[in-house]
Coordinates of C-alpha atoms in Angstrom, one line a residue:
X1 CA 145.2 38.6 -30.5
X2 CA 143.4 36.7 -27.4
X3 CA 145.9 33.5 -28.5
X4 CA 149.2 35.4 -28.6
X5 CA 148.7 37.5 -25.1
X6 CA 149.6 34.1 -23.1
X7 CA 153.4 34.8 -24.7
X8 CA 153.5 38.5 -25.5
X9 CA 152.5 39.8 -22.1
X10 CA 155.5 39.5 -20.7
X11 CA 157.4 42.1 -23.0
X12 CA 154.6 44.4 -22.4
X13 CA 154.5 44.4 -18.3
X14 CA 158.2 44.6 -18.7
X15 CA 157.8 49.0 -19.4
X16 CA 154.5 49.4 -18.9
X17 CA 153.6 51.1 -15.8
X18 CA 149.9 50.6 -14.1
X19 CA 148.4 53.9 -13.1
X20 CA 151.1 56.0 -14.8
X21 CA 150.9 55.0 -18.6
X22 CA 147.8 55.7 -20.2
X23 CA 146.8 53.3 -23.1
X24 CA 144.7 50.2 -24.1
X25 CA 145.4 46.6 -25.4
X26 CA 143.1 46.3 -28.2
X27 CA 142.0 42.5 -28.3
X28 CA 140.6 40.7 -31.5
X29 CA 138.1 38.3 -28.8
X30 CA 137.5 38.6 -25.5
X31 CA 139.9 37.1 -23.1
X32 CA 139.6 33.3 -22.3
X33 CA 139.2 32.4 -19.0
X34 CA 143.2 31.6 -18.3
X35 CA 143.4 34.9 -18.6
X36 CA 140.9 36.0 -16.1
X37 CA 141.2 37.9 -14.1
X38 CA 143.2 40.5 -15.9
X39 CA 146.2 41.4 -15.0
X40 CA 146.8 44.5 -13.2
X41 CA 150.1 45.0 -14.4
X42 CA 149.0 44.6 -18.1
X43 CA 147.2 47.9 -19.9
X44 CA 143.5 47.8 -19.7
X45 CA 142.0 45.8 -22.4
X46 CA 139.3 46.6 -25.1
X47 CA 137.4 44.6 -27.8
X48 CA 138.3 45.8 -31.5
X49 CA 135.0 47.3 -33.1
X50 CA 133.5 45.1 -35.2
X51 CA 134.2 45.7 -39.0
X52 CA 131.8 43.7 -40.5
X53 CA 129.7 46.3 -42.5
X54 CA 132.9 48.5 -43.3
X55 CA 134.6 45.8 -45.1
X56 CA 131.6 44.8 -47.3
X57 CA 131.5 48.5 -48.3
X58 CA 135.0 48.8 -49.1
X59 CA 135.6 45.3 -49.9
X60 CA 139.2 45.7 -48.5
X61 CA 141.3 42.9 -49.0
X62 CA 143.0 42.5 -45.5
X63 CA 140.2 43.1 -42.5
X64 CA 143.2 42.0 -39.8
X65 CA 145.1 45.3 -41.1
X66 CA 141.9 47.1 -41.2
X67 CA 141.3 46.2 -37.7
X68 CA 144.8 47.3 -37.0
X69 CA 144.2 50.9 -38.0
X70 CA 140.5 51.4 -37.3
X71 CA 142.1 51.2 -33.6
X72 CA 143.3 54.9 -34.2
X73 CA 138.9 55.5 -34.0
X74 CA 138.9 53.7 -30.8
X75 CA 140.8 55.1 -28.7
X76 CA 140.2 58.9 -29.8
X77 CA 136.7 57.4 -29.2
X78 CA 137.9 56.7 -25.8
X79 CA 140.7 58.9 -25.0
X80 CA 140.4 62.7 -26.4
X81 CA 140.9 64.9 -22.9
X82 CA 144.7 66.6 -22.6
X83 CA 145.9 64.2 -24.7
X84 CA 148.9 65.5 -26.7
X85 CA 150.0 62.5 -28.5
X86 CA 148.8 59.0 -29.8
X87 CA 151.4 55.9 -30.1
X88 CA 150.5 52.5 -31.8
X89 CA 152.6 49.8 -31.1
X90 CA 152.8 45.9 -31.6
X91 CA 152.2 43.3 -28.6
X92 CA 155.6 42.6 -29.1
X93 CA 157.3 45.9 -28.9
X94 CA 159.4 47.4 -26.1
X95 CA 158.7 51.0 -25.2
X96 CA 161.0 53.4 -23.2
X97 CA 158.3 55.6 -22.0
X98 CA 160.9 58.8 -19.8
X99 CA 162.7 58.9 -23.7
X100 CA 159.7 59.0 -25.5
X101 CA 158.2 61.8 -23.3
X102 CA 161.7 63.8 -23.3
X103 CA 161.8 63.1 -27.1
X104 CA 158.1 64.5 -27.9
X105 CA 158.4 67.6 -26.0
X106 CA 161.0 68.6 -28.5
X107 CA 158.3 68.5 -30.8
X108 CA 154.8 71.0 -31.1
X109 CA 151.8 69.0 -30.4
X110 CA 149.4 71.1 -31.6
X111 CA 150.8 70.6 -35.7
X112 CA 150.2 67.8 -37.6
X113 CA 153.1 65.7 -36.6
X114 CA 153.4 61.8 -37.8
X115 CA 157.1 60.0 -36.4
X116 CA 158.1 56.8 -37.3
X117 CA 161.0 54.1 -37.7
X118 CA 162.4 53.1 -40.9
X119 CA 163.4 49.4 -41.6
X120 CA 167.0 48.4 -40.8
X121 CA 166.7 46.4 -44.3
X122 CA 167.2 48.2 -47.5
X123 CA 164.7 45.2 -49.0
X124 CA 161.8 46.0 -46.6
X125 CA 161.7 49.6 -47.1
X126 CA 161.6 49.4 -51.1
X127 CA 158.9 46.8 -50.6
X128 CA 156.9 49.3 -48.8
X129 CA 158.2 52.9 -48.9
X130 CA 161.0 55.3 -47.2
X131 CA 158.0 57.1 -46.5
X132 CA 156.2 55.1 -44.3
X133 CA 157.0 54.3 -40.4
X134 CA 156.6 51.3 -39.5
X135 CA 154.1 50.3 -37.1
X136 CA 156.2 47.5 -34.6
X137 CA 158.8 50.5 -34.3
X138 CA 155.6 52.5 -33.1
X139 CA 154.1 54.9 -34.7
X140 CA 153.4 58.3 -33.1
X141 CA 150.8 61.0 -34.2
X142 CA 149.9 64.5 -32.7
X143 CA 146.6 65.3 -31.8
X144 CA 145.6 67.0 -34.3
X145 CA 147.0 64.4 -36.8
X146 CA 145.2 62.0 -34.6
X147 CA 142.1 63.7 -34.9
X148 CA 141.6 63.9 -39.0
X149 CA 143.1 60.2 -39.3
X150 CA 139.7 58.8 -37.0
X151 CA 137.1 61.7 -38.8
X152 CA 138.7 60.1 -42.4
X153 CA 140.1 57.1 -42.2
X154 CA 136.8 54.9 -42.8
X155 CA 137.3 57.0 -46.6
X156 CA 141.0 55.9 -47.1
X157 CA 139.4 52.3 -46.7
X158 CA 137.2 52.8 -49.6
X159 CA 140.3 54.5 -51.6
X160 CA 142.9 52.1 -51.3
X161 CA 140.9 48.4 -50.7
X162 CA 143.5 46.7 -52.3
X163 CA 146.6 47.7 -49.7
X164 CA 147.3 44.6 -47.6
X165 CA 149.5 46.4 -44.3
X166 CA 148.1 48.3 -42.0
X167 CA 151.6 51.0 -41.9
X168 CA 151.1 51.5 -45.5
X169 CA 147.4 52.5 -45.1
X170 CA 148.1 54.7 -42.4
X171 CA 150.8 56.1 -44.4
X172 CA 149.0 56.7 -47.0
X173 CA 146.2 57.9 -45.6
X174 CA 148.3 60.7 -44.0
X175 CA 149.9 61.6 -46.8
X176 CA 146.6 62.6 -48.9
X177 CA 146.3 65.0 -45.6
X178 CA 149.6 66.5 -46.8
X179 CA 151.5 65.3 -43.5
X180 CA 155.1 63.6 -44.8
X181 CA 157.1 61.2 -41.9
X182 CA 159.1 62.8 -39.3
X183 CA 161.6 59.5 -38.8
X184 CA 163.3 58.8 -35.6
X185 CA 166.7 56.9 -35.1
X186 CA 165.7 55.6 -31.3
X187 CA 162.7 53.7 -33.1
X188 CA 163.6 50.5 -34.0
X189 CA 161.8 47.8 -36.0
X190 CA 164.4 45.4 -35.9
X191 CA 163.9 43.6 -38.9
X192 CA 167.5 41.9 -38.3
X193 CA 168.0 37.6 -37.2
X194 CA 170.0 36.4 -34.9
X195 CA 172.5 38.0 -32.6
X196 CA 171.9 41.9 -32.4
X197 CA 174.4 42.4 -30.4
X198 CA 176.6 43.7 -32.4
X199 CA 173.8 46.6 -33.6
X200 CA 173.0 47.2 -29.6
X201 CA 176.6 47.9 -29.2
X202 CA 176.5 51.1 -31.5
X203 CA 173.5 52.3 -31.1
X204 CA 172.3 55.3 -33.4
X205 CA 172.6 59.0 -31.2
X206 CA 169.7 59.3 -30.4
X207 CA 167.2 58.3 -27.6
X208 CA 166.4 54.4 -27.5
X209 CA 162.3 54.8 -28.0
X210 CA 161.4 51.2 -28.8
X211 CA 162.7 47.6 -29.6
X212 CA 160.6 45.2 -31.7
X213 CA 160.4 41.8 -32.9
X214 CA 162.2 40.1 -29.7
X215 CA 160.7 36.6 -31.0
X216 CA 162.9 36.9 -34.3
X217 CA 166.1 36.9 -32.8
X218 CA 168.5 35.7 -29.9
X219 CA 168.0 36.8 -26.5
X220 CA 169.6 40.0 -25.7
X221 CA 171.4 38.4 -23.2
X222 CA 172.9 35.2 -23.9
X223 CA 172.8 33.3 -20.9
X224 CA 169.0 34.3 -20.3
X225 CA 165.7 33.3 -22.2
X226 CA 163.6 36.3 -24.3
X227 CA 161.4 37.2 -21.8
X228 CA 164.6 37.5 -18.8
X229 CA 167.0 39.3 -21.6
X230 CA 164.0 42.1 -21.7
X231 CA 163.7 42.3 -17.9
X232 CA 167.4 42.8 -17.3
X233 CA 167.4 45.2 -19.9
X234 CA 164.7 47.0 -18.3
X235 CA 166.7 47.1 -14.8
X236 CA 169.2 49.9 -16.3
X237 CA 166.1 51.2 -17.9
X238 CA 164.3 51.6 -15.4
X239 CA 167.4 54.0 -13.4
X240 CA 168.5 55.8 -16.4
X241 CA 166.5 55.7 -19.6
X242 CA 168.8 59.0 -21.4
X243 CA 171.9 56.7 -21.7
X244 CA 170.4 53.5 -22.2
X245 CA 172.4 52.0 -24.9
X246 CA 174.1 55.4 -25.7
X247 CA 177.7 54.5 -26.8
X248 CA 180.8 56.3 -25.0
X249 CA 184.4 55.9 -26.1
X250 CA 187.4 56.1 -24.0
X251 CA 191.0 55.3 -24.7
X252 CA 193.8 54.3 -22.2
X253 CA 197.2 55.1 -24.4
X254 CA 199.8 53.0 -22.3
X255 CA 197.8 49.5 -23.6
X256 CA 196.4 50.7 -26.7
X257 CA 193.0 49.7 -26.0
X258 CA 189.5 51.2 -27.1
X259 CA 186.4 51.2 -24.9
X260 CA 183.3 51.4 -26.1
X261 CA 180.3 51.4 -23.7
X262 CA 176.7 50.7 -24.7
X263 CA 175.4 52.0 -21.4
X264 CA 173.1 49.6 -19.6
X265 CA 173.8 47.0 -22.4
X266 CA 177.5 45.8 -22.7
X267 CA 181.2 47.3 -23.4
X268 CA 183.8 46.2 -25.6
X269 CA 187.8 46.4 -25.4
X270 CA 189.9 46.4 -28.5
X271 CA 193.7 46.2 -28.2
X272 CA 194.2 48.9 -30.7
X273 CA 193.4 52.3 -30.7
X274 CA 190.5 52.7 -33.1
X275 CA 188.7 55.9 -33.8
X276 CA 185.2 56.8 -33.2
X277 CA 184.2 56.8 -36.8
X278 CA 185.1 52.8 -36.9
X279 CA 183.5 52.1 -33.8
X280 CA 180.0 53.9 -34.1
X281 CA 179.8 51.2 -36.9
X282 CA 177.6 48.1 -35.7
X283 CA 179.6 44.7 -36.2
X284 CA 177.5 42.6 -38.2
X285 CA 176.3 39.7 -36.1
X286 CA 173.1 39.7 -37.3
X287 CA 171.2 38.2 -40.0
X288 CA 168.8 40.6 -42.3
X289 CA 164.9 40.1 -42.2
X290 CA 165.0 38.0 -45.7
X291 CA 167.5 35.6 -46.3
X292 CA 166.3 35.8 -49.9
X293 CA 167.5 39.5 -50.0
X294 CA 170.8 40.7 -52.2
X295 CA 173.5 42.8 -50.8
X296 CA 173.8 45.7 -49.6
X297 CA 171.6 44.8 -47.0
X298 CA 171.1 47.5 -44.1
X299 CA 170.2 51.3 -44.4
X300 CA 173.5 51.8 -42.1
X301 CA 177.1 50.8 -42.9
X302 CA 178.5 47.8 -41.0
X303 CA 181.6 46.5 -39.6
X304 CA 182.5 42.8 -40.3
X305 CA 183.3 40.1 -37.5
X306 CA 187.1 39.5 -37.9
X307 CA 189.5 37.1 -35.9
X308 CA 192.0 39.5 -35.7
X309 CA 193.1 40.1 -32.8
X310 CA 193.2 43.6 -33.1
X311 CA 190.3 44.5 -34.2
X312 CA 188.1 41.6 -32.5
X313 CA 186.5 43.0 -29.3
X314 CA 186.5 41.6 -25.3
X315 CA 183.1 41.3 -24.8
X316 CA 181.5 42.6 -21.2
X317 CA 177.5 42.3 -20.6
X318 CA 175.5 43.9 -18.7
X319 CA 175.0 42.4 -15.2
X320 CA 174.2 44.7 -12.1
X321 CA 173.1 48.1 -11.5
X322 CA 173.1 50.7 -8.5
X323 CA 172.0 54.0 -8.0
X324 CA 173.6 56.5 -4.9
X325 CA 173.6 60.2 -4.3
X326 CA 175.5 61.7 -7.8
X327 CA 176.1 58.5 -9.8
X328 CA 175.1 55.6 -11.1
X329 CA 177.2 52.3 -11.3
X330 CA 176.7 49.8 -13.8
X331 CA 178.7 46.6 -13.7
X332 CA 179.6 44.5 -17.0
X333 CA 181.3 40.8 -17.0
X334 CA 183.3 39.6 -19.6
X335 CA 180.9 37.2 -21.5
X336 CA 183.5 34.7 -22.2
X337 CA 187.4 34.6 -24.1
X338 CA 187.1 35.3 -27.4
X339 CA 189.7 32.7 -28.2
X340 CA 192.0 34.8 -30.0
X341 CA 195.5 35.8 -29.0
X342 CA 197.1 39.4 -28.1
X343 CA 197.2 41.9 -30.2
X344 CA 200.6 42.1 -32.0
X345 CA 201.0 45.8 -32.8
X346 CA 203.6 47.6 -30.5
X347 CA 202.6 49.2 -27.5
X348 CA 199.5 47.3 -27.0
X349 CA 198.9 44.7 -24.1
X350 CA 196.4 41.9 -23.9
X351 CA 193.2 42.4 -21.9
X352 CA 192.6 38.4 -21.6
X353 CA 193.2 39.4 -17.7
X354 CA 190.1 42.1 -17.3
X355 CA 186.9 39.8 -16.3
X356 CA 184.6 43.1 -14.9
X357 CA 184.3 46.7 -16.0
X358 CA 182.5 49.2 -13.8
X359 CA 180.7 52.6 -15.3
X360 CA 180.3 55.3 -13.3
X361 CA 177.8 57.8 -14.8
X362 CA 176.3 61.3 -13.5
X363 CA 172.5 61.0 -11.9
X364 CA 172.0 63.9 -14.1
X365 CA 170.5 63.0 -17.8
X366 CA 173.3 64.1 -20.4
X367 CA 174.3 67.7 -21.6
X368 CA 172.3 67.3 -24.5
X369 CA 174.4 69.9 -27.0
X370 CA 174.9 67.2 -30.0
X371 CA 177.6 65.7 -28.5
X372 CA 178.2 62.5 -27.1
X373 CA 179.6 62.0 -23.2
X374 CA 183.1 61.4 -23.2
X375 CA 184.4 59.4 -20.5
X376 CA 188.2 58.6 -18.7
X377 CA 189.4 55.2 -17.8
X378 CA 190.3 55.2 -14.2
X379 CA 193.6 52.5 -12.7
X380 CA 192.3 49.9 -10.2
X381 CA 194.3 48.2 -7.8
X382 CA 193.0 45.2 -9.4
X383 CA 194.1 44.3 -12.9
X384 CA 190.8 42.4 -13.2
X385 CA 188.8 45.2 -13.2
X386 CA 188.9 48.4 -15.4
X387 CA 186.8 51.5 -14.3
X388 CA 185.2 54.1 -16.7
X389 CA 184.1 57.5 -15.5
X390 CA 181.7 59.1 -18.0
X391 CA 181.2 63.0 -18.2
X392 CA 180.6 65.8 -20.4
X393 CA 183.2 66.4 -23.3
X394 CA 185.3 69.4 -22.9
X395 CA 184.8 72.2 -24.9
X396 CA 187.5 71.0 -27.6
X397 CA 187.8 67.9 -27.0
X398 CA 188.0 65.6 -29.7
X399 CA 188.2 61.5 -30.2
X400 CA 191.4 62.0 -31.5
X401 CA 192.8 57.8 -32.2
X402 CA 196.7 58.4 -32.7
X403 CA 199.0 57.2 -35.4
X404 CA 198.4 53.4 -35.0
X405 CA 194.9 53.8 -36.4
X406 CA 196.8 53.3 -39.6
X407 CA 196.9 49.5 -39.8
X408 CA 193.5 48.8 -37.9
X409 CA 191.4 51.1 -40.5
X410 CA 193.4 49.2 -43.2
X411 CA 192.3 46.2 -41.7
X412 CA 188.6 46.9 -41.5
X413 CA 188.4 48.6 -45.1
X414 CA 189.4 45.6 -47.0
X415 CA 187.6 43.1 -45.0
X416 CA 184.3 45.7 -45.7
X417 CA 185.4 45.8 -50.0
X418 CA 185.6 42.3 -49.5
X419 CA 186.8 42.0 -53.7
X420 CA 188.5 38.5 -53.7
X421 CA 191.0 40.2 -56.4
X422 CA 192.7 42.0 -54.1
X423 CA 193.5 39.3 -51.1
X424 CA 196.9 39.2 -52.1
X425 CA 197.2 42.4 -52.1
X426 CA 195.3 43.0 -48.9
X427 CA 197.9 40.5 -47.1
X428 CA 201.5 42.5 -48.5
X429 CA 199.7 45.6 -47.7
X430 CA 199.0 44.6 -44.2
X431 CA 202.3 43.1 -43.6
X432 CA 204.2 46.4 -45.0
X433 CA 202.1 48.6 -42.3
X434 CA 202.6 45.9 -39.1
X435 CA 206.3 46.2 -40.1
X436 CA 206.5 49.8 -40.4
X437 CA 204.6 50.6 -37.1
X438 CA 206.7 47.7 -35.3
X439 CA 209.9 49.8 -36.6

């Protein structure tokens, strides 16, 4: 809407790219005059169709959502010539346009293609349907998909009148053309509250294609506002998009720790050695979408937030980047102590003493064979400072965690059961392993 571009503008102008991206900002009124003149930086705007006569033949009972996907008309209307695909987003949504155009040419655009995000909540996707993308995410159609949606879509209307969100009558629109969802991991509603740190940190393997919903939960960077968190995202973004967020795991044996790197977003140390399959799991800072909601409550497993020292994470954000000839060099800060003292297991140290960690990645994007990047953790001069060099895994290489894996994955299992019969249990358990791996 006119009333919500004063606020949402910023998250657009933070990816969008004058004269390169190709698109329109579809407008329920014409722009007030504090808006005037238009932005250059901001996509070129357009005035939604009026709808008036459709909806007193369909007598649909949401004209916003009808608005919503009569846009799909629009801009074929508009925009037809060597266009390969068409992506609908929210005024509100982050896009990573480089992944999204490495991510589509994977795919034929002359089939019917429709890609889309699932919910992160188990509640929102039964509400709706496992079927459907959903539309924040972005929603992405072929041409030719594209195509038959505008020629029938004014028909769907009259069908389903009584379907109040615009994703679902998309969706089901689609479907009665025989096209099912192609879903993406990189696309990401974000239907989560609070602190999504701890999901950033372990991103899914796949591109990052969009983030939604940055009014619903805390600033990406804590000591920054909304609107800064998404333009010191877009910094790393805008020198790398094929790592951003991609997490890499390294191990230095002689401390014991674990380093896990969310490229261009943060890095954690743990002063155990804890294998990839743990780590890949998001902590669960966050909140989910309704409070009102029973558990289980995400579509992905989660770790919880324990203060054990051994399995609670140094945290290190994001805070400069530079490019040079073969490599890129991101530089993290610790965010603050996490109040907790050393790790007691034997053979590991304390990392209280590391405030900065630099990452040196390849120019190059990724050897994209369905690995991940493995990466080697480089001595400093400086115990202050802990370097990581990422690169392509070896052939057989493997994230292969060591015996003391035993009492950390011990650790994190019962705390994820969490069955109050078994706490007593869970403690002489614990305390047999720490005294076997101390002997």
């Amino acid at each position: 809407t006119s009333k919500a571009w004063h606020y949402r503008k910023p998250y657009i102008e933070s990816w969008w790219r004058p004269n390169l991206t190709r698109g329109y900002l579809y407008l329920d009124t014409a722009p007030t005059n504090d808006l005037l003149p238009w932005s250059l930086n901001s996509p070129p705007y357009r005035i939604s169709d009026d709808n008036t006569k459709l909806l007193k033949k369909t007598h649909h009972v949401a004209p916003i959502m009808v608005r919503m996907v009569h846009a799909v008309i629009e801009v074929f209307r508009e925009e037809r010539e060597g266009v390969r695909w068409y992506v609908m987003g929210d005024d509100d949504s982050v896009f990573f346009v480089d992944n999204m155009v490495d991510v589509l040419a994977q795919y034929d655009h002359t089939k019917y293609i429709y890609i889309g995000g699932h919910s992160e909540c188990i509640y929102s996707n039964q509400i709706y349907s496992y079927d459907m993308g959903f539309g924040g995410a972005g929603l992405i159609m072929s041409y030719p998909l594209a195509k038959m949606v505008q020629k029938n879509i004014e028909d769907c209307f009259a069908r389903y009148p009584y379907l109040n969100s615009a994703d679902k009558i998309l969706m089901t629109c689609v479907n009665d053309f025989g096209v099912s969802l192609t879903s993406h991991q990189g696309l990401h509603q974000i239907d989560l509250h609070g602190d999504i740190s701890g999901f950033l940190a372990s991103h899914p393997k796949a591109p990052l294609l969009s983030l939604h919903h940055p009014d619903q939960v805390d600033p990406l960077f804590h000591s920054m506002d909304r609107v800064e968190s998404i333009k010191h995202l877009m910094k790393a973004a805008n020198v790398d998009q094929s790592r951003m967020v991609q997490q890499t795991i390294c191990y230095q044996r002689k401390t014991n720790w674990s380093f896990s790197v969310s490229w261009g977003y943060s890095v954690h140390i743990y002063e155990s050695i804890i294998p990839r399959s743990i780590l890949k799991i998001p902590l669960e800072t966050f909140k989910p979408w309704n409070s009102n909601s029973q558990p289980p409550f995400y579509i992905f497993n989660t770790r919880p937030v324990l203060d054990d020292p051994c399995v609670a994470p140094h945290v290190f954000s994001f805070e400069s980047i530079k490019r040079k000839k073969n490599e890129i060099i991101t530089n993290y800060l610790r965010v603050a102590s996490r109040g907790l003292p050393a790790c007691g297991l034997a053979g590991s140290r304390s990392s209280d003493l590391v405030k900065k960690i630099i990452v040196v990645s390849p120019v190059r994007k990724p050897n994209l064979n369905g690995k991940t990047e493995c990466c080697d953790v480089i001595n400093t001069n400086d115990a202050r400072v802990a370097k990581l060099i990422l690169r392509d895994c070896l052939e057989d290489e493997t994230f292969h965690p060591g015996n003391p894996i035993n009492i950390v994955f011990t650790r994190i299992w019962f705390a994820n059961a969490g069955f109050t019969e078994v706490q007593g249990l869970k403690v002489n358990f614990l305390q047999r392993w720490r005294v076997q791996s101390e002997d």
